[in-house]
Amino acid sequence: MVACASSLSLTVLVAAMMASAATAQLSATFYDTSCPNALSTIRSAVTAAVNNESRMGASLLRLHFHDCFVDGCDASVLLADNGTLVGEQGAIPNNGSLRGFSVVDNIKRQVEAVCPRTVSCADILAVAARDSVVALGGPSWTVLLGRRDSTTASKTNAERDLPPPSFDLVNLTASFANKNLSTADLVALSGAHTIGQAQCQNFRDRIYNETPIDASFATSRQANCPRTAPTGDTNLAPLDTTTPNAFDNAYYSNLVSQKGLLHSDQVLFNGSSTDSMVSNFASNASAFSSAFATAMVNMGNIAPKTGTAGEIRLNCSRVN
Ligand code: HEM
């Protein structure tokens, strides 16, 4: 009898483990019955925000990256500091740099109005990233859904896991490998820098001290980014000097002509193993589009909270 009870509890345990493994899968159809209008609501709001300011597409795409690299895609990046929580927004890679929080809050309000307590902020970020890319002329892909939101955030882990622009290829590869992403994912995802802007402090060293760099490109960037720091550090430059607001493959042609803005961009084409991938993406837009779509799905799969883990936040910037 004892043996029987323990074998029954073992069966229950195994069944429970299998169920939790099954719910750990994200699914494209997750909201099809619970919130059929979720995706169209997010898309309209993103399209409106990007039409209002094209850079917002870049900012929303980056939010998803900075979410996923810190303890998985769980909307931890959206939690604002309060009396009890030291969030990720004040972490070095994010502070004064991440944007789009009020746009996400606004999307969440609209989604709550059609489906209360149903759609996670983490999923909103994943869908908004895709819709931003599409709004700026880039590829589309099917977003897997069913992530839940964290009840915590970690400034420490943000500073540990988000790669800085000073990284060389070896460190970048290691940082991505640490999130189960390949070198191919690294090269494709870096193509996100075909849109958006960077602050002078993040490329000053490159435009004054680094070789190789296209001389006229360096001179033109220096005009708006003084050599010494005191003022002007927040001056901005487009990450893609050729077509700053179009999600295309010009980022890679820029790298081939030594016009990468960040050090971490140019190291992808600097006489190493990733050169051939960069050249391929520079000359083959559809190869880039499909690699980017695949890599975004891979990034969106980083350590999701599913099933009963976490919560569905009512307001993306604070826990329930
Ligand atoms: C490979 C390692 C990466 C490094 C070192 C890096 C670093 C940076 C830095 C320093 C900036 C400028 C921030 C500022 O000056 O305020 C930036 C901007 C941006 N990053 Fe990355 N990034 C990386 C990968 C990615 C990935 C994987 C994505 C998305 C898939 C991404 C999307 C963006 C976008 C869209 C912007 C512009 C944001 C805006 O204009 O608001 N980055 N990145």
Tab-separated table of C-alpha atoms and ligand atoms in Angstrom:
chain	number	residue	atom	x	y	z
A	1	MET	CA	0.000	0.000	0.000
A	2	VAL	CA	2.809	2.343	0.887
A	3	ALA	CA	4.662	1.361	-2.289
A	4	CYS	CA	1.473	1.881	-4.270
A	5	ALA	CA	0.890	5.339	-2.812
A	6	SER	CA	4.443	6.366	-3.523
A	7	SER	CA	4.273	5.076	-7.089
A	8	LEU	CA	1.034	7.010	-7.509
A	9	SER	CA	2.661	10.174	-6.216
A	10	LEU	CA	5.573	9.538	-8.575
A	11	THR	CA	3.105	9.256	-11.466
A	12	VAL	CA	1.456	12.508	-10.372
A	13	LEU	CA	4.854	14.163	-10.122
A	14	VAL	CA	5.910	13.004	-13.584
A	15	ALA	CA	2.559	14.130	-15.032
A	16	ALA	CA	2.945	17.513	-13.358
A	17	MET	CA	6.472	17.861	-14.721
A	18	MET	CA	5.297	16.993	-18.218
A	19	ALA	CA	2.477	19.535	-17.956
A	20	SER	CA	4.889	22.226	-16.847
A	21	ALA	CA	7.267	21.336	-19.701
A	22	ALA	CA	4.335	21.607	-22.096
A	23	THR	CA	3.270	25.025	-20.774
A	24	ALA	CA	6.858	26.224	-21.063
A	25	GLN	CA	6.254	26.361	-24.835
A	26	LEU	CA	5.164	29.656	-26.290
A	27	SER	CA	2.482	29.512	-28.946
A	28	ALA	CA	1.440	31.683	-31.886
A	29	THR	CA	-2.234	31.107	-31.076
A	30	PHE	CA	-2.040	31.805	-27.333
A	31	TYR	CA	-4.588	34.678	-27.355
A	32	ASP	CA	-6.780	33.396	-30.206
A	33	THR	CA	-9.689	32.586	-27.898
A	34	SER	CA	-8.873	34.614	-24.780
A	35	CYS	CA	-8.221	37.872	-26.643
A	36	PRO	CA	-8.746	37.686	-30.412
A	37	ASN	CA	-8.213	41.444	-30.785
A	38	ALA	CA	-4.941	41.593	-28.858
A	39	LEU	CA	-2.627	41.642	-31.855
A	40	SER	CA	-4.626	44.123	-33.909
A	41	THR	CA	-4.924	46.450	-30.896
A	42	ILE	CA	-1.158	46.407	-30.373
A	43	ARG	CA	-0.459	46.869	-34.078
A	44	SER	CA	-2.708	49.946	-34.398
A	45	ALA	CA	-1.135	51.558	-31.371
A	46	VAL	CA	2.419	50.850	-32.561
A	47	THR	CA	1.677	52.093	-36.066
A	48	ALA	CA	0.245	55.318	-34.663
A	49	ALA	CA	3.265	55.826	-32.381
A	50	VAL	CA	5.763	55.201	-35.204
A	51	ASN	CA	3.848	57.446	-37.600
A	52	ASN	CA	4.020	60.135	-34.945
A	53	GLU	CA	7.786	59.680	-34.432
A	54	SER	CA	9.719	57.172	-36.511
A	55	ARG	CA	12.434	56.760	-33.876
A	56	MET	CA	9.830	55.247	-31.561
A	57	GLY	CA	9.990	52.069	-33.688
A	58	ALA	CA	13.670	51.767	-32.834
A	59	SER	CA	13.051	52.475	-29.172
A	60	LEU	CA	10.353	49.805	-28.900
A	61	LEU	CA	12.545	47.232	-30.650
A	62	ARG	CA	15.394	47.949	-28.239
A	63	LEU	CA	13.082	47.632	-25.217
A	64	HIS	CA	12.347	44.015	-26.165
A	65	PHE	CA	16.094	43.275	-26.473
A	66	HIS	CA	16.872	44.875	-23.112
A	67	ASP	CA	13.973	42.971	-21.584
A	68	CYS	CA	14.966	39.547	-22.930
A	69	PHE	CA	18.664	39.782	-22.032
A	70	VAL	CA	17.923	40.365	-18.358
A	71	ASP	CA	16.400	37.275	-16.758
A	72	GLY	CA	14.372	36.456	-19.875
A	73	CYS	CA	11.565	38.178	-21.768
A	74	ASP	CA	9.396	38.972	-18.748
A	75	ALA	CA	8.865	42.748	-18.942
A	76	SER	CA	11.223	43.260	-15.999
A	77	VAL	CA	12.680	46.246	-17.861
A	78	LEU	CA	9.330	48.049	-17.597
A	79	LEU	CA	9.183	48.081	-13.789
A	80	ALA	CA	9.834	51.597	-12.544
A	81	ASP	CA	11.776	52.205	-9.346
A	82	ASN	CA	9.649	52.658	-6.271
A	83	GLY	CA	10.107	52.523	-2.514
A	84	THR	CA	10.747	48.786	-2.498
A	85	LEU	CA	12.064	48.002	-5.968
A	86	VAL	CA	15.329	49.044	-7.598
A	87	GLY	CA	14.540	48.360	-11.216
A	88	GLU	CA	16.553	48.059	-14.417
A	89	GLN	CA	15.808	51.483	-15.833
A	90	GLY	CA	18.584	53.053	-13.787
A	91	ALA	CA	21.164	50.472	-14.884
A	92	ILE	CA	24.091	51.877	-16.866
A	93	PRO	CA	23.036	50.529	-20.311
A	94	ASN	CA	19.476	51.814	-19.809
A	95	ASN	CA	19.728	55.039	-17.855
A	96	GLY	CA	19.016	58.120	-19.971
A	97	SER	CA	18.867	55.902	-23.019
A	98	LEU	CA	15.848	53.566	-23.075
A	99	ARG	CA	12.674	55.184	-24.379
A	100	GLY	CA	9.098	54.237	-25.109
A	101	PHE	CA	7.801	53.440	-21.627
A	102	SER	CA	4.780	55.713	-21.908
A	103	VAL	CA	3.966	54.278	-25.343
A	104	VAL	CA	3.966	50.773	-23.820
A	105	ASP	CA	1.781	51.952	-20.934
A	106	ASN	CA	-0.617	53.415	-23.462
A	107	ILE	CA	-0.722	50.170	-25.500
A	108	LYS	CA	-1.362	48.210	-22.309
A	109	ARG	CA	-4.285	50.505	-21.389
A	110	GLN	CA	-5.849	49.859	-24.792
A	111	VAL	CA	-5.306	46.099	-24.498
A	112	GLU	CA	-6.753	46.045	-20.956
A	113	ALA	CA	-9.829	47.831	-22.315
A	114	VAL	CA	-10.527	45.004	-24.789
A	115	CYS	CA	-9.312	42.059	-22.634
A	116	PRO	CA	-8.839	42.730	-18.923
A	117	ARG	CA	-6.069	40.809	-17.120
A	118	THR	CA	-5.227	38.658	-20.110
A	119	VAL	CA	-2.278	39.929	-22.153
A	120	SER	CA	1.149	40.197	-20.556
A	121	CYS	CA	3.437	43.193	-20.869
A	122	ALA	CA	6.215	40.829	-21.979
A	123	ASP	CA	4.101	39.694	-24.931
A	124	ILE	CA	3.190	43.309	-25.712
A	125	LEU	CA	6.922	44.094	-25.981
A	126	ALA	CA	7.528	41.132	-28.308
A	127	VAL	CA	4.630	42.068	-30.592
A	128	ALA	CA	5.463	45.790	-30.494
A	129	ALA	CA	9.047	44.992	-31.562
A	130	ARG	CA	7.788	43.071	-34.598
A	131	ASP	CA	5.176	45.709	-35.488
A	132	SER	CA	7.809	48.455	-35.192
A	133	VAL	CA	10.087	46.682	-37.661
A	134	VAL	CA	7.172	46.219	-40.062
A	135	ALA	CA	6.110	49.874	-39.678
A	136	LEU	CA	9.608	50.948	-40.752
A	137	GLY	CA	9.613	48.710	-43.826
A	138	GLY	CA	11.303	45.609	-42.411
A	139	PRO	CA	10.345	41.945	-42.405
A	140	SER	CA	7.470	40.382	-40.499
A	141	TRP	CA	7.415	37.140	-38.534
A	142	THR	CA	5.047	35.149	-36.352
A	143	VAL	CA	5.481	36.153	-32.709
A	144	LEU	CA	5.189	33.294	-30.233
A	145	LEU	CA	3.090	34.250	-27.206
A	146	GLY	CA	2.234	33.216	-23.680
A	147	ARG	CA	4.993	34.938	-21.695
A	148	ARG	CA	4.076	36.132	-18.226
A	149	ASP	CA	5.376	39.174	-16.379
A	150	SER	CA	7.963	39.173	-13.637
A	151	THR	CA	7.291	40.443	-10.148
A	152	THR	CA	10.915	41.524	-9.777
A	153	ALA	CA	13.669	43.276	-11.716
A	154	SER	CA	17.430	43.338	-11.382
A	155	LYS	CA	19.667	46.353	-11.967
A	156	THR	CA	22.649	44.130	-11.151
A	157	ASN	CA	21.759	41.574	-13.810
A	158	ALA	CA	21.086	44.322	-16.364
A	159	GLU	CA	24.604	45.648	-15.826
A	160	ARG	CA	26.012	42.115	-15.962
A	161	ASP	CA	24.189	40.820	-19.036
A	162	LEU	CA	23.624	43.718	-21.440
A	163	PRO	CA	26.655	44.102	-23.717
A	164	PRO	CA	28.285	47.568	-23.814
A	165	PRO	CA	29.318	49.200	-27.129
A	166	SER	CA	32.989	48.856	-26.179
A	167	PHE	CA	32.827	45.058	-26.541
A	168	ASP	CA	34.974	43.211	-29.075
A	169	LEU	CA	33.669	40.299	-31.112
A	170	VAL	CA	34.819	37.705	-28.575
A	171	ASN	CA	32.899	39.390	-25.750
A	172	LEU	CA	29.828	40.000	-27.897
A	173	THR	CA	29.772	36.357	-28.951
A	174	ALA	CA	30.101	35.252	-25.324
A	175	SER	CA	27.377	37.628	-24.185
A	176	PHE	CA	24.970	36.222	-26.791
A	177	ALA	CA	26.042	32.606	-26.143
A	178	ASN	CA	25.201	33.217	-22.503
A	179	LYS	CA	21.606	33.713	-23.686
A	180	ASN	CA	21.712	30.661	-25.956
A	181	LEU	CA	22.074	32.836	-29.035
A	182	SER	CA	24.550	31.999	-31.796
A	183	THR	CA	27.058	34.150	-33.632
A	184	ALA	CA	24.625	34.104	-36.561
A	185	ASP	CA	21.960	35.526	-34.212
A	186	LEU	CA	24.434	38.192	-33.044
A	187	VAL	CA	25.213	39.340	-36.583
A	188	ALA	CA	21.556	39.315	-37.657
A	189	LEU	CA	20.220	41.010	-34.507
A	190	SER	CA	22.867	43.728	-34.711
A	191	GLY	CA	21.098	44.691	-37.943
A	192	ALA	CA	18.541	46.334	-35.641
A	193	HIS	CA	21.040	49.207	-35.708
A	194	THR	CA	19.709	50.002	-39.174
A	195	ILE	CA	17.280	52.245	-37.269
A	196	GLY	CA	17.508	54.508	-34.246
A	197	GLN	CA	20.116	56.747	-32.736
A	198	ALA	CA	23.041	56.723	-30.343
A	199	GLN	CA	24.461	59.318	-27.993
A	200	CYS	CA	27.892	60.823	-28.554
A	201	GLN	CA	29.268	59.260	-25.368
A	202	ASN	CA	28.712	55.832	-26.921
A	203	PHE	CA	30.742	56.465	-30.099
A	204	ARG	CA	33.205	59.227	-29.147
A	205	ASP	CA	36.129	56.888	-28.722
A	206	ARG	CA	35.425	55.269	-32.084
A	207	ILE	CA	35.253	58.486	-34.122
A	208	TYR	CA	38.367	60.045	-32.543
A	209	ASN	CA	40.646	57.141	-31.743
A	210	GLU	CA	39.812	54.101	-33.802
A	211	THR	CA	40.955	52.585	-37.063
A	212	PRO	CA	39.777	51.535	-39.485
A	213	ILE	CA	37.073	54.138	-39.955
A	214	ASP	CA	35.993	55.999	-43.072
A	215	ALA	CA	37.676	59.416	-42.758
A	216	SER	CA	34.796	61.556	-44.014
A	217	PHE	CA	32.348	59.624	-41.862
A	218	ALA	CA	34.521	60.261	-38.775
A	219	THR	CA	34.817	63.971	-39.595
A	220	SER	CA	31.105	64.417	-40.090
A	221	ARG	CA	30.295	62.635	-36.810
A	222	GLN	CA	32.928	64.670	-34.932
A	223	ALA	CA	31.145	67.891	-35.931
A	224	ASN	CA	28.312	67.017	-33.572
A	225	CYS	CA	30.263	65.113	-30.932
A	226	PRO	CA	33.001	67.122	-29.206
A	227	ARG	CA	36.226	65.356	-28.279
A	228	THR	CA	35.917	66.312	-24.635
A	229	ALA	CA	32.879	65.422	-22.667
A	230	PRO	CA	31.487	68.330	-20.661
A	231	THR	CA	28.547	69.302	-22.873
A	232	GLY	CA	26.994	67.683	-25.867
A	233	ASP	CA	27.308	64.147	-24.607
A	234	THR	CA	23.683	63.569	-25.353
A	235	ASN	CA	24.083	64.722	-28.953
A	236	LEU	CA	22.636	62.053	-31.161
A	237	ALA	CA	23.707	60.439	-34.411
A	238	PRO	CA	21.860	57.872	-36.528
A	239	LEU	CA	23.126	54.331	-36.126
A	240	ASP	CA	22.640	53.885	-39.881
A	241	THR	CA	24.100	56.921	-41.604
A	242	THR	CA	22.631	55.972	-45.011
A	243	THR	CA	18.908	55.341	-44.380
A	244	PRO	CA	18.386	56.195	-40.692
A	245	ASN	CA	14.647	55.547	-40.509
A	246	ALA	CA	14.264	52.585	-42.856
A	247	PHE	CA	14.535	49.018	-41.660
A	248	ASP	CA	16.764	47.773	-44.489
A	249	ASN	CA	20.195	46.174	-44.917
A	250	ALA	CA	22.152	49.449	-45.264
A	251	TYR	CA	23.637	48.863	-41.788
A	252	TYR	CA	25.752	46.077	-43.308
A	253	SER	CA	26.886	48.121	-46.342
A	254	ASN	CA	27.968	50.780	-43.856
A	255	LEU	CA	30.078	48.216	-42.007
A	256	VAL	CA	31.698	47.108	-45.272
A	257	SER	CA	32.636	50.756	-45.957
A	258	GLN	CA	33.949	51.264	-42.378
A	259	LYS	CA	31.020	53.467	-41.389
A	260	GLY	CA	29.792	51.537	-38.390
A	261	LEU	CA	28.912	54.033	-35.643
A	262	LEU	CA	29.580	51.913	-32.568
A	263	HIS	CA	32.751	49.948	-31.905
A	264	SER	CA	30.523	46.902	-31.333
A	265	ASP	CA	29.064	47.395	-34.828
A	266	GLN	CA	32.343	47.660	-36.711
A	267	VAL	CA	33.913	44.622	-35.000
A	268	LEU	CA	31.421	42.498	-36.944
A	269	PHE	CA	33.343	43.455	-40.109
A	270	ASN	CA	36.944	43.796	-39.131
A	271	GLY	CA	38.835	40.909	-40.670
A	272	SER	CA	37.272	38.113	-38.654
A	273	SER	CA	34.928	35.158	-38.954
A	274	THR	CA	31.767	37.277	-39.189
A	275	ASP	CA	32.941	39.308	-42.224
A	276	SER	CA	31.368	36.900	-44.688
A	277	MET	CA	27.981	37.069	-42.968
A	278	VAL	CA	28.113	40.875	-43.021
A	279	SER	CA	29.050	40.912	-46.728
A	280	ASN	CA	26.240	38.521	-47.496
A	281	PHE	CA	23.644	40.645	-45.650
A	282	ALA	CA	25.032	43.800	-47.331
A	283	SER	CA	24.434	42.368	-50.783
A	284	ASN	CA	21.382	40.207	-50.111
A	285	ALA	CA	18.485	42.025	-48.429
A	286	SER	CA	16.256	38.986	-48.295
A	287	ALA	CA	18.950	36.877	-46.620
A	288	PHE	CA	19.121	39.547	-43.903
A	289	SER	CA	15.334	39.750	-43.578
A	290	SER	CA	14.910	36.056	-43.010
A	291	ALA	CA	17.930	35.783	-40.665
A	292	PHE	CA	16.642	38.736	-38.641
A	293	ALA	CA	13.164	37.223	-38.323
A	294	THR	CA	14.605	33.890	-37.183
A	295	ALA	CA	16.926	35.561	-34.687
A	296	MET	CA	14.104	37.681	-33.230
A	297	VAL	CA	12.099	34.527	-32.534
A	298	ASN	CA	15.193	33.005	-30.894
A	299	MET	CA	15.685	36.105	-28.749
A	300	GLY	CA	11.995	36.129	-27.814
A	301	ASN	CA	12.380	32.583	-26.511
A	302	ILE	CA	14.916	33.514	-23.832
A	303	ALA	CA	13.717	32.120	-20.492
A	304	PRO	CA	10.023	32.961	-20.733
A	305	LYS	CA	7.860	32.678	-17.623
A	306	THR	CA	4.835	30.569	-18.512
A	307	GLY	CA	1.943	28.702	-16.918
A	308	THR	CA	1.448	30.014	-13.402
A	309	ALA	CA	4.847	31.687	-13.020
A	310	GLY	CA	4.851	35.445	-12.595
A	311	GLU	CA	1.667	37.388	-13.262
A	312	ILE	CA	-0.243	39.351	-15.872
A	313	ARG	CA	0.521	42.905	-14.838
A	314	LEU	CA	-2.338	45.379	-14.957
A	315	ASN	CA	0.021	48.307	-15.361
A	316	CYS	CA	3.307	47.505	-17.105
A	317	SER	CA	5.369	49.805	-14.929
A	318	ARG	CA	4.461	48.218	-11.600
A	319	VAL	CA	3.732	44.827	-10.113
A	320	ASN	CA	0.118	44.075	-9.211
B	1	HEM	C1	25.277	43.389	-30.083
B	1	HEM	C2	25.287	44.072	-28.972
B	1	HEM	C3	24.656	45.431	-28.855
B	1	HEM	C4	25.233	46.537	-28.339
B	1	HEM	C5	26.625	46.637	-27.740
B	1	HEM	C6	24.284	47.613	-28.469
B	1	HEM	C7	24.505	48.903	-28.030
B	1	HEM	C8	23.677	49.963	-28.298
B	1	HEM	C9	23.954	51.317	-27.939
B	1	HEM	C10	25.157	51.817	-27.177
B	1	HEM	C11	22.930	52.076	-28.420
B	1	HEM	C12	22.797	53.595	-28.300
B	1	HEM	C13	22.175	53.950	-26.957
B	1	HEM	C14	22.262	55.420	-26.651
B	1	HEM	O1	23.233	56.065	-27.052
B	1	HEM	O2	21.343	55.936	-25.966
B	1	HEM	C15	22.006	51.204	-29.067
B	1	HEM	C16	20.843	51.609	-29.677
B	1	HEM	C17	19.941	50.745	-30.235
B	1	HEM	N1	19.991	49.366	-30.200
B	1	HEM	FE1	21.586	48.253	-29.689
B	1	HEM	N2	23.161	47.141	-29.068
B	1	HEM	C18	23.337	45.808	-29.317
B	1	HEM	C19	22.406	44.944	-29.857
B	1	HEM	C20	21.118	45.300	-30.177
B	1	HEM	C21	20.061	44.363	-30.484
B	1	HEM	C22	20.205	42.849	-30.440
B	1	HEM	C23	18.963	45.101	-30.778
B	1	HEM	C24	17.577	44.627	-31.144
B	1	HEM	C25	17.315	43.484	-31.702
B	1	HEM	C26	19.336	46.495	-30.674
B	1	HEM	C27	18.540	47.550	-30.973
B	1	HEM	C28	18.897	48.881	-30.839
B	1	HEM	C29	18.110	49.984	-31.357
B	1	HEM	C30	16.869	49.862	-32.215
B	1	HEM	C31	18.754	51.154	-30.953
B	1	HEM	C32	18.281	52.596	-31.179
B	1	HEM	C33	17.286	52.934	-30.072
B	1	HEM	C34	16.678	54.331	-30.162
B	1	HEM	O3	16.951	55.100	-31.092
B	1	HEM	O4	15.896	54.657	-29.235
B	1	HEM	N3	20.637	46.566	-30.275
B	1	HEM	N4	22.467	49.919	-28.970
